[in-house]
mmCIF file of C-alpha atoms in Angstrom:
data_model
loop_
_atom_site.group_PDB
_atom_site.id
_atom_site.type_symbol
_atom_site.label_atom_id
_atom_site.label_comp_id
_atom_site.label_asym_id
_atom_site.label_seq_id
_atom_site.Cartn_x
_atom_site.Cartn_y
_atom_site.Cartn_z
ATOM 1 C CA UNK X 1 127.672 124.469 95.157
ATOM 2 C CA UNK X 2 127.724 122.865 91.655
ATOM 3 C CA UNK X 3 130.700 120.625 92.196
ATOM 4 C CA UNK X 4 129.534 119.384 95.839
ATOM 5 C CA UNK X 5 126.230 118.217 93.648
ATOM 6 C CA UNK X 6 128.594 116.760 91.196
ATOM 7 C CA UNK X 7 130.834 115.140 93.515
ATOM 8 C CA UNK X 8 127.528 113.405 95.330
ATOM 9 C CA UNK X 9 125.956 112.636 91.924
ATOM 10 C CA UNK X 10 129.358 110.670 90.849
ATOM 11 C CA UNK X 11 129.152 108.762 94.395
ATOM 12 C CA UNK X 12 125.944 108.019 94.540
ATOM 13 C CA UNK X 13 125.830 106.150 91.113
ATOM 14 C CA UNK X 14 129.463 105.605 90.374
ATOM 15 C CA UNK X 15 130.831 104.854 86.988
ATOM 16 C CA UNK X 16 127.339 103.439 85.921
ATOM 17 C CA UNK X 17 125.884 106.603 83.944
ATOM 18 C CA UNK X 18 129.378 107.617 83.042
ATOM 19 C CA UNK X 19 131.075 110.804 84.486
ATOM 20 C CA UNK X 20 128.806 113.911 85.581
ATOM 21 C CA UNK X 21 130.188 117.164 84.032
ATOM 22 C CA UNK X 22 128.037 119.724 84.531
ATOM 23 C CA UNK X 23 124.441 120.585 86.407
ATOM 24 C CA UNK X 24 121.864 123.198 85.531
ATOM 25 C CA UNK X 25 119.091 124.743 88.176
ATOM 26 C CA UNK X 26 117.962 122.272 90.975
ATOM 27 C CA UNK X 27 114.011 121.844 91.626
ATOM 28 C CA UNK X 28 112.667 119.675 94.325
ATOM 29 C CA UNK X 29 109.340 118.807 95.531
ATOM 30 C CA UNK X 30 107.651 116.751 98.097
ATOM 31 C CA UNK X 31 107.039 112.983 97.286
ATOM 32 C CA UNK X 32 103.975 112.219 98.691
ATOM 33 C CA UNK X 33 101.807 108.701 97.791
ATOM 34 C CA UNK X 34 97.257 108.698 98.584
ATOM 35 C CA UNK X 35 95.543 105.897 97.757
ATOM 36 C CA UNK X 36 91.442 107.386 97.975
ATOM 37 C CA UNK X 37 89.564 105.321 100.390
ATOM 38 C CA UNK X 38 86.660 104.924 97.862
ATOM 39 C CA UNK X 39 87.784 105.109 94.212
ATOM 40 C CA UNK X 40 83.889 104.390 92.983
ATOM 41 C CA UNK X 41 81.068 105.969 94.421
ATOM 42 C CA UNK X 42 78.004 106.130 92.725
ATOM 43 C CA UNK X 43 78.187 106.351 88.915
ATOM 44 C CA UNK X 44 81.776 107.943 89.299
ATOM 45 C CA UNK X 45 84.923 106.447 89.055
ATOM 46 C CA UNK X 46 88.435 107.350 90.181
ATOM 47 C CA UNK X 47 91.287 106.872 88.251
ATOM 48 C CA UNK X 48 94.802 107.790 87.207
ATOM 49 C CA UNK X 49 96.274 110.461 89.769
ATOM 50 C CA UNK X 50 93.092 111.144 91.038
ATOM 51 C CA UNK X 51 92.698 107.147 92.780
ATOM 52 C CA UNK X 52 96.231 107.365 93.618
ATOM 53 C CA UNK X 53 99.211 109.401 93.498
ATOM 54 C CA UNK X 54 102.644 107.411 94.019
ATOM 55 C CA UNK X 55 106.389 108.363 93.935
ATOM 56 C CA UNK X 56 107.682 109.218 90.621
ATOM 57 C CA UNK X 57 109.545 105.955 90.458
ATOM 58 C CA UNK X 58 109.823 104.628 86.471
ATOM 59 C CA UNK X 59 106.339 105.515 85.286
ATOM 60 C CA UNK X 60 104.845 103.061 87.610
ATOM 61 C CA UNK X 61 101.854 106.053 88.215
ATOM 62 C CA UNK X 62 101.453 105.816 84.180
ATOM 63 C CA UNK X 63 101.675 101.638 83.951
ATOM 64 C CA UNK X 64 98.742 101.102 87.500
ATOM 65 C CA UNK X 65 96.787 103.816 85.354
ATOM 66 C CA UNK X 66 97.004 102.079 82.205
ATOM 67 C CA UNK X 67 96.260 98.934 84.161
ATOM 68 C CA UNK X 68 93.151 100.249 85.888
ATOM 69 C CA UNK X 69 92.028 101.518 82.986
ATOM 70 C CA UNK X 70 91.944 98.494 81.102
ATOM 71 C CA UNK X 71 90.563 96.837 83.680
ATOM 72 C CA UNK X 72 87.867 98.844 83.498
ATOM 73 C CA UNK X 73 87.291 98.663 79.933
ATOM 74 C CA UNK X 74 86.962 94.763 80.499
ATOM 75 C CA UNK X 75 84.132 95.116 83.170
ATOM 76 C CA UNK X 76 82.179 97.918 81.004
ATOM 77 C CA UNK X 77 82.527 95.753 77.760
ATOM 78 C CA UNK X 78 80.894 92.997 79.782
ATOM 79 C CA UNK X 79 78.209 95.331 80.794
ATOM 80 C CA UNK X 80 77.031 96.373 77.270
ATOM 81 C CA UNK X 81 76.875 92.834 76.201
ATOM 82 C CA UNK X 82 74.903 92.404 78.647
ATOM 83 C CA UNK X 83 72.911 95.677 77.349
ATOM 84 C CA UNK X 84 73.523 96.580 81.365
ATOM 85 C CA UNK X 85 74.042 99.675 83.216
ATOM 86 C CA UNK X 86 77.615 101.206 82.610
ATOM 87 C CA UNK X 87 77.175 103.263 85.482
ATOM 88 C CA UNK X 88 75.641 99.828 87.813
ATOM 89 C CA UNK X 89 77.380 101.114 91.614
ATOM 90 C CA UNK X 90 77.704 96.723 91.993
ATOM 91 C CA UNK X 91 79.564 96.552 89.226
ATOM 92 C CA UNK X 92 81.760 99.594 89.391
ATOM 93 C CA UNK X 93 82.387 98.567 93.285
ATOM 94 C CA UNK X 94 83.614 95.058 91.958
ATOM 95 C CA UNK X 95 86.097 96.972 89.827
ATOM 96 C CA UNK X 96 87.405 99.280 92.655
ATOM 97 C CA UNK X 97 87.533 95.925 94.385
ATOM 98 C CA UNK X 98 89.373 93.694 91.952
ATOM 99 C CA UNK X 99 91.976 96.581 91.351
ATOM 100 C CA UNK X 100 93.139 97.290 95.126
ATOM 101 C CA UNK X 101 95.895 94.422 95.047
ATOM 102 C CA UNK X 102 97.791 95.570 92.345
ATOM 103 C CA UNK X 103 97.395 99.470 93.428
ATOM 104 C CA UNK X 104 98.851 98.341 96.764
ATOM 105 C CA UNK X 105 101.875 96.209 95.534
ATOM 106 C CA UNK X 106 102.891 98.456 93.108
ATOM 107 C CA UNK X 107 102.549 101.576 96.035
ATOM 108 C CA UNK X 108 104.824 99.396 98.721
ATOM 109 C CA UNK X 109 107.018 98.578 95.789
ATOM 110 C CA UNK X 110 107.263 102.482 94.841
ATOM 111 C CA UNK X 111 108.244 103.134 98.502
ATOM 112 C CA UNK X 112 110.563 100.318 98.835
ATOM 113 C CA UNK X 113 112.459 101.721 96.120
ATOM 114 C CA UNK X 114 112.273 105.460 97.233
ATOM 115 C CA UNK X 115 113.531 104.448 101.029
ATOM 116 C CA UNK X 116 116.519 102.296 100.091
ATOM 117 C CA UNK X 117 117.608 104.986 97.359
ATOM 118 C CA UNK X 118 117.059 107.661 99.818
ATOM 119 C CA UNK X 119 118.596 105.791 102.610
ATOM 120 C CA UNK X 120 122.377 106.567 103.162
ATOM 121 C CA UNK X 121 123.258 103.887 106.161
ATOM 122 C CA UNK X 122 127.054 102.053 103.961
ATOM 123 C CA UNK X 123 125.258 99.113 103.942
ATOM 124 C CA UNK X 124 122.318 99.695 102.055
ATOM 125 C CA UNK X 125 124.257 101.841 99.956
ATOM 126 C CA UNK X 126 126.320 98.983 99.017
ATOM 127 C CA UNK X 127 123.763 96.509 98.736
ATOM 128 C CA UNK X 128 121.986 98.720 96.206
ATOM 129 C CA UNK X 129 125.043 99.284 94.342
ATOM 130 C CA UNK X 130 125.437 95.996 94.069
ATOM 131 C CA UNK X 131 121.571 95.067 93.072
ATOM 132 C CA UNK X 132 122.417 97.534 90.538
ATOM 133 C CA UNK X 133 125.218 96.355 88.953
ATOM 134 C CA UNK X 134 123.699 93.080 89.144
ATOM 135 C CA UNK X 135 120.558 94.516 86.909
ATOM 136 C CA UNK X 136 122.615 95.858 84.431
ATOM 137 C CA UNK X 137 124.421 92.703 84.202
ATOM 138 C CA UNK X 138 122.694 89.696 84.686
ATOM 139 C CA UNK X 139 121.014 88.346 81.210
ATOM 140 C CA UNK X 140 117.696 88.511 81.626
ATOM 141 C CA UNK X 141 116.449 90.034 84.646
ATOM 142 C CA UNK X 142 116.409 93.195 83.189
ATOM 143 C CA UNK X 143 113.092 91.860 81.487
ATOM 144 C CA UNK X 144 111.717 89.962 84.249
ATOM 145 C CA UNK X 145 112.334 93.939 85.761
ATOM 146 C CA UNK X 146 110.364 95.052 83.384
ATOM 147 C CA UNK X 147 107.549 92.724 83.233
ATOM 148 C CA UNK X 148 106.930 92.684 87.286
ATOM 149 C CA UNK X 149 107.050 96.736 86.547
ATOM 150 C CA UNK X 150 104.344 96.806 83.914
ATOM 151 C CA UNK X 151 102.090 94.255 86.339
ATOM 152 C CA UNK X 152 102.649 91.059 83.537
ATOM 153 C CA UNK X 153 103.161 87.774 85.057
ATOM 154 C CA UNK X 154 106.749 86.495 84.845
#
């Protein structure tokens, strides 16, 4: 019932977001994460959701996309002044190739996050309450967060 949810909502994150009051209709869906084995074949590209799909977990789908696609600008800006190919299967392969790091950091990093919040052993749950409180209180991390999030060097 509503107040069971209520009840687990308040334990699960405490005092932090303040005191949960009252819940509408719950959805749920599976989480599911694919990283395509070839994300440029050809003269095509994949990107966005379509190169990888990750946990919902603070935009970080949005932020690799926006990555990947800037990326890709770079390597097709270099092409036209070379007055190359945009659609060269070497060059788009390099991309696919110079992106596959970050996609899989930020996809073990998703699922990190996504097992220890889903993970209900006392322990965990207090050493994530704990990283939590530390985030919201420790100057400056929250930044240093932020910027590890958004793939910028620290």
């Amino acid at each position: 019932n509503d107040q069971h949810f209520l009840d687990a909502l308040q334990d699960t994150y405490g005092d932090r977001a303040g005191k949960f009051q009252k819940t509408g209709k719950r959805f749920s869906f599976p989480l599911s994460q694919v990283l395509a084995e070839k994300q440029a074949v050809g003269r095509v590209v994949l990107m966005g959701n379509a190169a990888h799909t990750i946990h919902p977990v603070a935009g970080q789908g949005f932020n690799l996309c926006m990555r990947d696609a800037h990326v890709l600008v770079r390597y097709l800006t270099e092409q036209i002044a070379q007055n190359a190919d945009l659609g060269d299967a070497v060059m788009l392969q390099a991309y696919e190739a110079s992106r596959l790091t970050d996609q899989q950091r930020v996809i073990k990093f998703c699922d990190s996050v996504v097992r220890g919040f889903s993970n209900s052993n006392p322990i965990l749950k207090f050493i994530r309450n704990t990283g939590l409180v530390a985030f919201d209180t420790i100057p400056g991390i929250k930044p240093l967060v932020a910027n590890y999030a958004m793939g910028l060097k620290a």
